[in-house]
XYZ file of C-alpha atoms in Angstrom:
510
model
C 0.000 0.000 0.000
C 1.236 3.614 -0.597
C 2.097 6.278 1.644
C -1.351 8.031 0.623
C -3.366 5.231 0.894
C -2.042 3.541 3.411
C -2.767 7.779 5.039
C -6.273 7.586 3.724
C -6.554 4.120 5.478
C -5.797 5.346 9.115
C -8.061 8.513 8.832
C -11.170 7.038 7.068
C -10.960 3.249 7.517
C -10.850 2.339 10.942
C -13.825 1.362 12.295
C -13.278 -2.762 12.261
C -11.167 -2.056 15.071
C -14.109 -0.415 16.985
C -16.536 2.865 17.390
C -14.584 3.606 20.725
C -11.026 3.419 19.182
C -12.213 5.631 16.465
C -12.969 8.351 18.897
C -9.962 8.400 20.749
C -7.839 11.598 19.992
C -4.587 10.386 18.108
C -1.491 10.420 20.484
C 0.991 11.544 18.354
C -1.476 14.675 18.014
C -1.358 15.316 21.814
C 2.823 14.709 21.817
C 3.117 17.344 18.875
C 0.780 19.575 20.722
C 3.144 19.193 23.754
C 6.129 20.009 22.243
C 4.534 23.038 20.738
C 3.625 24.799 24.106
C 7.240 23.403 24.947
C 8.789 25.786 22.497
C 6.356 28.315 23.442
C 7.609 28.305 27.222
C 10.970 27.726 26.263
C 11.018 31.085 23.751
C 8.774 33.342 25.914
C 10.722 32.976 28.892
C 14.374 33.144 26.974
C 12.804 36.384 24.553
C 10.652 38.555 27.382
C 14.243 40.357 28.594
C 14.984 41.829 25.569
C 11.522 43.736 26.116
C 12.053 44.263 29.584
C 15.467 45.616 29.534
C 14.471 49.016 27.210
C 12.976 49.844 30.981
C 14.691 48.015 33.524
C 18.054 49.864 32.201
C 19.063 53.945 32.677
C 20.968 53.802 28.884
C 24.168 57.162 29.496
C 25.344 58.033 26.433
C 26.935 60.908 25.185
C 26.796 61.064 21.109
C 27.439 63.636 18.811
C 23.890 62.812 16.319
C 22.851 64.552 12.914
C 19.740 64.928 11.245
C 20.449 62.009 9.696
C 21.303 59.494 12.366
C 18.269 59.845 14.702
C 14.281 59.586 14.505
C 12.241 61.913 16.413
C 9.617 60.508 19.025
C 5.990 60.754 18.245
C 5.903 63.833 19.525
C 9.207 65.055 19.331
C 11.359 67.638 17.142
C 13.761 66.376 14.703
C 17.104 66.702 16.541
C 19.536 68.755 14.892
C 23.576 68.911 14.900
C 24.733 68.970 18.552
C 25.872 66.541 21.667
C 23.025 64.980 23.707
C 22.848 63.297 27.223
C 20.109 61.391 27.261
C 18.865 59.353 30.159
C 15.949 56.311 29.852
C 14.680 53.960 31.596
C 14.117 52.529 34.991
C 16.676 51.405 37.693
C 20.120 49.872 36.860
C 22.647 52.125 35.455
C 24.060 49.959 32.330
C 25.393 50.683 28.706
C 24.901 49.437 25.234
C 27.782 46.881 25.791
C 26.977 45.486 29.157
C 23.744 45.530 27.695
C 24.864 42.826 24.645
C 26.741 41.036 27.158
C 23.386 40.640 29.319
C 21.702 39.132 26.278
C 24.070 37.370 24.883
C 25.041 35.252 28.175
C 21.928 32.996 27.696
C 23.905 31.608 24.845
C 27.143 30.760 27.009
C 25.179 28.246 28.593
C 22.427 26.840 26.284
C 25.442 26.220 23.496
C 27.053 23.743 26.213
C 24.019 21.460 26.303
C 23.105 20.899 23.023
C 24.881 17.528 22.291
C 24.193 16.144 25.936
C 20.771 16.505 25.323
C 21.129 14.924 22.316
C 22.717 12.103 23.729
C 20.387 11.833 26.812
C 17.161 11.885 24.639
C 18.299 8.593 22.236
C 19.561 7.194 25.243
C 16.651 7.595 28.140
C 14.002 9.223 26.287
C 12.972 12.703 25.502
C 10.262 12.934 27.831
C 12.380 14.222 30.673
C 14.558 15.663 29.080
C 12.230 18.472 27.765
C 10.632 18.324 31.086
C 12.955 19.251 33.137
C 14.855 21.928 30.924
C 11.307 23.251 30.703
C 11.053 23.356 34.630
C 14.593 24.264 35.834
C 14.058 27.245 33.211
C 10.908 28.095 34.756
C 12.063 28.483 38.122
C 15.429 30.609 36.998
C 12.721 32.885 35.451
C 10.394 33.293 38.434
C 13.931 34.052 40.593
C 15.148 36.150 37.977
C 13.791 39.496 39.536
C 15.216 39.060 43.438
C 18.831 37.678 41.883
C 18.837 41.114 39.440
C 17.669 43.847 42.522
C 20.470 41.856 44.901
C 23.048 41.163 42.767
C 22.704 43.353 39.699
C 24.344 42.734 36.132
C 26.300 40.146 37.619
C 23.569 37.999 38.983
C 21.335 38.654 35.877
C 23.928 37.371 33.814
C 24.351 34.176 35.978
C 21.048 33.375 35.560
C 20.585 33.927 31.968
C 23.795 31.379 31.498
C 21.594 29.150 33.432
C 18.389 29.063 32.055
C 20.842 28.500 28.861
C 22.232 25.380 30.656
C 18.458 24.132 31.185
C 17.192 25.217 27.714
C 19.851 23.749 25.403
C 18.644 20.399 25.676
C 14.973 21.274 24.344
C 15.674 21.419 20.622
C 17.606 18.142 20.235
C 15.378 16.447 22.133
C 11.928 17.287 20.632
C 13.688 16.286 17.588
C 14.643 12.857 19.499
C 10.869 13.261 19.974
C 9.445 13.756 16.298
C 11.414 11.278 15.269
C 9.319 8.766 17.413
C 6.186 10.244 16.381
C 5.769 11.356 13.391
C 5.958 9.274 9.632
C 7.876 11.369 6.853
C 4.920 12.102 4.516
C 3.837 13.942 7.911
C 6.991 15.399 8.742
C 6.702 18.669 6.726
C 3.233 20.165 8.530
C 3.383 18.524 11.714
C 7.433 20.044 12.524
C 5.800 23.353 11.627
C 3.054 23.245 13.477
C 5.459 21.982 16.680
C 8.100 24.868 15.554
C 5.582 27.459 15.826
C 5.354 27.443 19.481
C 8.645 28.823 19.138
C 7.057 32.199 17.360
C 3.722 32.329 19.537
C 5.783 32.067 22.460
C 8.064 35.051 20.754
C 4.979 37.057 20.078
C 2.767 36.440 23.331
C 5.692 37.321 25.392
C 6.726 40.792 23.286
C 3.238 42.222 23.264
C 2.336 40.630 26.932
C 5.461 42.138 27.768
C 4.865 45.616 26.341
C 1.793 46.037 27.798
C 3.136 45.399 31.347
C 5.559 48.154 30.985
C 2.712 50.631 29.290
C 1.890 50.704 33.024
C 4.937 51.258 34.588
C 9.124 50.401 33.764
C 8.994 49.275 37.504
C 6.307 46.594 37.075
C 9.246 44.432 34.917
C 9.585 41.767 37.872
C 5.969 40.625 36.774
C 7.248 39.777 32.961
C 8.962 37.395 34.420
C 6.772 35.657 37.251
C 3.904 35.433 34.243
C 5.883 33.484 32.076
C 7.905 31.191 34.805
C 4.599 29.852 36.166
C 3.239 29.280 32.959
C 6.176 26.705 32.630
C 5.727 25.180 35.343
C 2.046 24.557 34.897
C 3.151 23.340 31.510
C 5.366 20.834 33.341
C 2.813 19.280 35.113
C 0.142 18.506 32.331
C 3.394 17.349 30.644
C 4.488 14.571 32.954
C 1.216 12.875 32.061
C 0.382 13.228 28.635
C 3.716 12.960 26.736
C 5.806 9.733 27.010
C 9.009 9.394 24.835
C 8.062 6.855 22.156
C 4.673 4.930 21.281
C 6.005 1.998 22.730
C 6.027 4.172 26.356
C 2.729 5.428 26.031
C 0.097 3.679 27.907
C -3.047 5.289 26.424
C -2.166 5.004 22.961
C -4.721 2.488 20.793
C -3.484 -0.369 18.998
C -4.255 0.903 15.715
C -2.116 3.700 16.109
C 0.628 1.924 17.216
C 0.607 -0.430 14.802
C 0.041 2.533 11.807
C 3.158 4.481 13.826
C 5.291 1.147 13.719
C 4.995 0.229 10.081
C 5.769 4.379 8.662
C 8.496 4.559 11.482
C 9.703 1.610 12.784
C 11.933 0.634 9.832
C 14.172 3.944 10.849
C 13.548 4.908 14.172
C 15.107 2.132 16.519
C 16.264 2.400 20.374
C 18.725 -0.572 20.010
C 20.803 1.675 17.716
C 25.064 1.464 18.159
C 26.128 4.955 19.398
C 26.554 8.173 17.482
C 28.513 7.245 14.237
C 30.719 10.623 14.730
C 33.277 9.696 12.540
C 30.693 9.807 9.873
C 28.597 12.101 10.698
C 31.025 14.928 10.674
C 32.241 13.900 7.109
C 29.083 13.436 5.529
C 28.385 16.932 3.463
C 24.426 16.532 3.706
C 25.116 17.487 7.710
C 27.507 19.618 7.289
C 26.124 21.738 4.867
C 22.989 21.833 7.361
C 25.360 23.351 10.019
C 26.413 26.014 8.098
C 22.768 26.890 6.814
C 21.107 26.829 9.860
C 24.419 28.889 11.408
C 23.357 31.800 9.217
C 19.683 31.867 9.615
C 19.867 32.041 13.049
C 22.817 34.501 12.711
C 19.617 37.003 11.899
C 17.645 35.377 14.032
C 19.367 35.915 17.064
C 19.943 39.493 16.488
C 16.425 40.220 15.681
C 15.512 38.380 18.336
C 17.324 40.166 21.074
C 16.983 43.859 19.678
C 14.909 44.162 17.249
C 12.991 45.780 20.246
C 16.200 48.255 21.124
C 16.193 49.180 17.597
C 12.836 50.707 17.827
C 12.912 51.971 20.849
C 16.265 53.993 20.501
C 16.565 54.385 17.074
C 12.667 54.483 15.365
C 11.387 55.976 18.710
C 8.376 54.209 19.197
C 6.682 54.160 22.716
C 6.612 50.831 24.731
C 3.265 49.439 24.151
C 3.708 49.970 20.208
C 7.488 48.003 20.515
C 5.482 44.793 21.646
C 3.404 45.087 18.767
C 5.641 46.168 15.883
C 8.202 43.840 16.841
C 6.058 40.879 16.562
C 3.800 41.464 13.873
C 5.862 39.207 11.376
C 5.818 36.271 14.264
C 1.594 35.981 12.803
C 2.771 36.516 9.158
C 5.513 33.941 9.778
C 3.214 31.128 11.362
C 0.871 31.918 8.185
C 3.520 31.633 5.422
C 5.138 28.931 7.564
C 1.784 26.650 7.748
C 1.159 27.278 3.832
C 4.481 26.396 2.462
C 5.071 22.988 4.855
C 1.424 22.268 3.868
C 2.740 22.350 0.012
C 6.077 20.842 0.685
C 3.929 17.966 2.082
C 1.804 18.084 -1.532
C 4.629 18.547 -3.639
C 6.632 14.938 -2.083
C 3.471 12.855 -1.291
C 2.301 13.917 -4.882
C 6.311 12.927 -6.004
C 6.556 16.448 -8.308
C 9.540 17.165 -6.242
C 11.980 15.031 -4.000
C 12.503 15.476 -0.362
C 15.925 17.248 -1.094
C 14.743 19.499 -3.502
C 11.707 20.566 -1.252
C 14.616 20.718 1.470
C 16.470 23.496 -0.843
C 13.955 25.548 -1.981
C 12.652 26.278 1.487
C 15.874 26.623 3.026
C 17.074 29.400 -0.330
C 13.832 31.361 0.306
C 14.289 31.640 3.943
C 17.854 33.176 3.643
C 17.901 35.332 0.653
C 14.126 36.815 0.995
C 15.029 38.298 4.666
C 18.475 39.581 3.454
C 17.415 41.369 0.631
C 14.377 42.806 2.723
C 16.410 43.966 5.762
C 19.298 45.405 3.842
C 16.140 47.621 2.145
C 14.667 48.529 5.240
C 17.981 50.266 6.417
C 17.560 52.620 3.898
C 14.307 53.519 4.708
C 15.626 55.781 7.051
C 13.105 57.096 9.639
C 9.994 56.030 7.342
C 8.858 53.938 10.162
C 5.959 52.192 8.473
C 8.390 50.844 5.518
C 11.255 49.976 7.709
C 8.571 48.013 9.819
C 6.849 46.032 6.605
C 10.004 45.577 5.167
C 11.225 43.911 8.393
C 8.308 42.436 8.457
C 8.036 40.830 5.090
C 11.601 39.712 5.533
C 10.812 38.258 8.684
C 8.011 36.418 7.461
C 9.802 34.289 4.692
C 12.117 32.716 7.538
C 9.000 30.578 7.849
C 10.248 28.538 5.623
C 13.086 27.417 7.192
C 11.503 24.862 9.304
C 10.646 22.449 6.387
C 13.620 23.547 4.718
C 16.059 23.422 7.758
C 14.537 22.079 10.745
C 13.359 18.797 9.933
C 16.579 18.111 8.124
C 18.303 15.646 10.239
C 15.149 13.842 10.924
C 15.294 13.018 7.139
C 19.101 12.467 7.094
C 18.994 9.699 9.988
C 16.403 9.564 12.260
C 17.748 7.253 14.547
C 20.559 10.401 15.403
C 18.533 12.986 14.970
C 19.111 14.295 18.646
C 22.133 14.567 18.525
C 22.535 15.852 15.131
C 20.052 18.607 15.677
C 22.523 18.898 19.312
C 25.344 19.504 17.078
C 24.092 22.042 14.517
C 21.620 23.799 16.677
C 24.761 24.086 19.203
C 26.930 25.607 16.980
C 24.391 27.898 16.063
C 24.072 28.916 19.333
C 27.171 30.498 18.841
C 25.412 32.893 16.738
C 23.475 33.529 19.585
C 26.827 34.697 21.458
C 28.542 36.828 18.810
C 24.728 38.339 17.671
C 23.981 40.437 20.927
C 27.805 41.623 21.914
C 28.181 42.726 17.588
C 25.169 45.188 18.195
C 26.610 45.995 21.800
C 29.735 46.951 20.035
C 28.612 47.818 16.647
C 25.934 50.401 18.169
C 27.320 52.081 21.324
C 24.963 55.430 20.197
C 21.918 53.226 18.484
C 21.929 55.382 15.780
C 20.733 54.614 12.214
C 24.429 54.312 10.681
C 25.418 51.898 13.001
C 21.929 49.543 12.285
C 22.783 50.209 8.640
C 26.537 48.404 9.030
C 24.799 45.680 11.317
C 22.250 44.805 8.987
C 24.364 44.607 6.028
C 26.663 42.067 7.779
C 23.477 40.393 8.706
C 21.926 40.229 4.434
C 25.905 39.399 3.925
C 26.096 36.288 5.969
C 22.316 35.210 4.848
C 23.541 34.972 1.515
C 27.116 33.410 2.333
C 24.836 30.759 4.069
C 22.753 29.764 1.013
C 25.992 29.384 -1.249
C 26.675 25.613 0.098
C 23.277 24.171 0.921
C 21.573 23.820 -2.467
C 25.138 21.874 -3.843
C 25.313 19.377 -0.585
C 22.165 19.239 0.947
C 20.172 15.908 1.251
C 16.675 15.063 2.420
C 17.222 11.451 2.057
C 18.133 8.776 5.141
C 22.037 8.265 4.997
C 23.430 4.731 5.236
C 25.065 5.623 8.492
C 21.590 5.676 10.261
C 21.161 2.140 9.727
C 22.296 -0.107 12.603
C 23.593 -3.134 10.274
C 25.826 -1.003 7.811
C 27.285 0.990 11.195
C 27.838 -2.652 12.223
C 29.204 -4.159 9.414
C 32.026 -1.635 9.299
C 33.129 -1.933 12.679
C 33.121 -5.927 11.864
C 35.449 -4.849 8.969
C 37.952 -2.182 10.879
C 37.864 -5.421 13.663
C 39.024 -7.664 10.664
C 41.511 -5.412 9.440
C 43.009 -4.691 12.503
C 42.975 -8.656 13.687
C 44.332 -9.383 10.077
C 47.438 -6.782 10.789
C 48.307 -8.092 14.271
C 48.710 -11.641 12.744
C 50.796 -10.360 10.122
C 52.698 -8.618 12.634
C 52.746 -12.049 14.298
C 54.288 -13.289 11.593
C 57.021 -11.292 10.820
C 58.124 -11.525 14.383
C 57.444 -14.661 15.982
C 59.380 -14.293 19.065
């Protein structure tokens, strides 16, 4: 039976096995709905400081601004040649740099734990391993506020390199987890419907956030208790509807199982050998991968952590618009992100394009389509409504990236996919490191020359990124996923090297 039909079977013919059964809600529904609101904790709780630090900080600085480099308020003057002092904000008394380093120190920590989680989730499950980067996270956020008033940058810093440590493990091991769940020709829609969670959480906490400090830059401590007891809520209902693999799950029908077992089970194994690194790290499918998804998040990253500083020092924009502007294209993504996965899915269930093509195209439009938009929205000057929809727009076609870059090692060996989405989401992270401290640097005076430089290097690596992936990329399962060719060559290096001691043997008896 096909891969449609065998589709059309589960959904429409499966009432021998009985009315009850029919009724039941698929499980691998409720685990993909899981690991969405796992994203969505995991994002709104990493993303709500870079709102909440525009008032938590007094920003000093001392620039010498033209007409040109500066955007009046909404109800300011355009500021003309001269040297301002300006002073913003709310309590603690840090620059633009110690500002980067503040939101860039998440990324110390969550780049450590990306192949450990890996590793844990093939070995013990991803269940808890989600879990409880979910929870530790959670209660680093809801202690963020006391550690910050006692202990100031310092202590803020600690615990963003924490909640790093606890979140690192989260991406490799959902992953681990769709890999268990979810057949290919499902792959596509269902990855972007788990991957959203990562923009509604983005979005919920900028605007959430935003409208906090409308009321006051002193009520910032409550950004933070909001979102930390929403994870560990989340935590709860977690423990005891997700399990690790159908095999764990208690609840799940037989049907299911059985459907899950014959579109998964010839890939996705636990008695697996360990991680083939020697081949992984020479096979150009992966590495390519890296070095796409390195670039995407490059921009992602620094969008991420201040976009909102951008328009609130540079476009102006009061508080309570910041949340909104600056998460406008999270809707627009989910949209174009939902319609192109849906047509990936069409286009390889319908076989008009392979798996690796698909791959390609998504991953080319998510990476040239932002850098050409953001490079143009620099030079919209203080035209605030075109520098927002070009943002915007550009922002939007990164919604392609999840079935173009996402669900990429699940195709390439989904027996490893942990761990492979360990080791290129963890080198991403770096991204995450160098993204905050380059605007800290690059922008001391947040003025609209220095964005202009930032965002060309940002449309500059974008398109570096795309040069290798459409040559090397792959969206088909490698022979080193399979257990009996990773065991047949370590049968042959065990031959070799037995066949060279007896030769050895031979030469020198004694």
């Amino acid at each position: 039976m096909s891969v449609i039909s065998s589709e059309v079977a589960e959904a429409g013919d499966e009432r021998p096995i009985g009315a009850a059964e029919d009724k039941c809600i698929r499980q691998r529904w409720i685990v993909a709905s899981m690991a969405f609101f796992a994203f969505f904790n995991a994002y709104s709780m990493r993303a709500c400081l870079s709102i909440a630090i525009t008032k938590m900080t007094v920003s000093i600085n001392y620039t010498q601004r033209s007409v040109d480099e500066t955007c009046p308020g909404f109800e300011e003057p355009i500021q003309k040649h001269g040297t301002s002092e300006s002073y913003d904000g709310g309590t603690f008394r840090w620059d633009e740099y110690t500002q980067g380093i503040i939101l860039s120190s998440f990324y110390w920590g969550y780049v450590l734990t990306h192949v450990p989680g890996g590793l844990l989730a093939e070995k013990f499950g991803a269940k808890h391993v989600i879990g409880l980067g979910i929870l530790f996270t959670a209660i680093l956020a809801l202690i963020t506020p006391s550690a910050t008033y006692w202990g100031g940058a310092k202590a803020l810093i600690l615990m963003r390199i924490l909640m790093g440590l606890s979140e690192g493990d989260i991406q490799p091991g959902i992953s681990n987890l769709l890999a268990q769940w979810v057949p290919a020709h499902e792959r596509s829609l269902t990855a972007s419907i788990v991957y959203t969670g990562i923009r509604a959480g983005l979005l919920i906490s900028t605007v959430i956030s935003g409208l906090i400090l409308s009321r006051s830059s002193s009520d910032w401590p409550w950004i933070f208790y909001l979102f930390g007891w929403i994870g560990v809520t989340w935590f709860i209902v977690f423990l005891f509807l997700c399990y690790s693999s159908p095999n764990d799950h208690p609840f799940i029908t037989d049907k299911e199982k059985t459907y899950l077992k014959e579109h998964i089970g010839n890939y996705a194994r636990k008695d697996i050998p360990s991680f083939p690194w020697k081949h992984a790290l020479k096979s150009k499918p992966f590495l390519s991968l890296v070095i796409m998804q390195a670039g995407l998040d490059f921009g992602t990253f620094i969008l991420m952590s201040d976009l909102p500083k951008y328009m609130d020092s540079v476009l102006k924009l009061p508080v309570a618009l910041i949340g909104y502007a600056s998460s406008m294209h999270y809707i627009t993504n989910w949209i174009f992100s939902m319609i192109i996965s849906a047509l990936s899915d069409w286009l390889i269930a319908k076989d008009y394009m392979s798996t690796t093509n698909v791959r390609k195209m998504n991953a080319t439009i998510a990476s040239i389509g932002p850098g050409v938009m953001l490079i143009g929205a620099m030079y919209m000057g203080c035209n605030i409504v075109w520098a927002i929809s070009l943002i915007t727009l550009g922002l939007t076609l990164t919604g392609s990236s999840t079935p173009g870059t996402k669900i990429n090692c699940i195709d390439i060996s989904p027996n490893y996919s942990g761990t492979l989405m360990g080791i290129s989401n963890g080198f991403s992270a770096i991204m995450g490191i160098l993204a905050p401290c380059l605007v800290g640097i690059l922008a001391p005076n947040q003025t609209l020359s220095e964005w202009r430089l930032i965002f060309w290097i940002t449309g500059i690596i974008y398109f570096v990124a795309d040069l290798n992936f459409p040559v090397f990329a792959s969206g088909d399962v490698q022979k080193w996923n399979d257990p009996a060719f990773l065991s047949r060559k370590q049968n042959k290096l065990v031959n070799v090297k037995a066949r060279w001691r007896a030769s050895q043997l031979r030469q020198n008896p004694e």
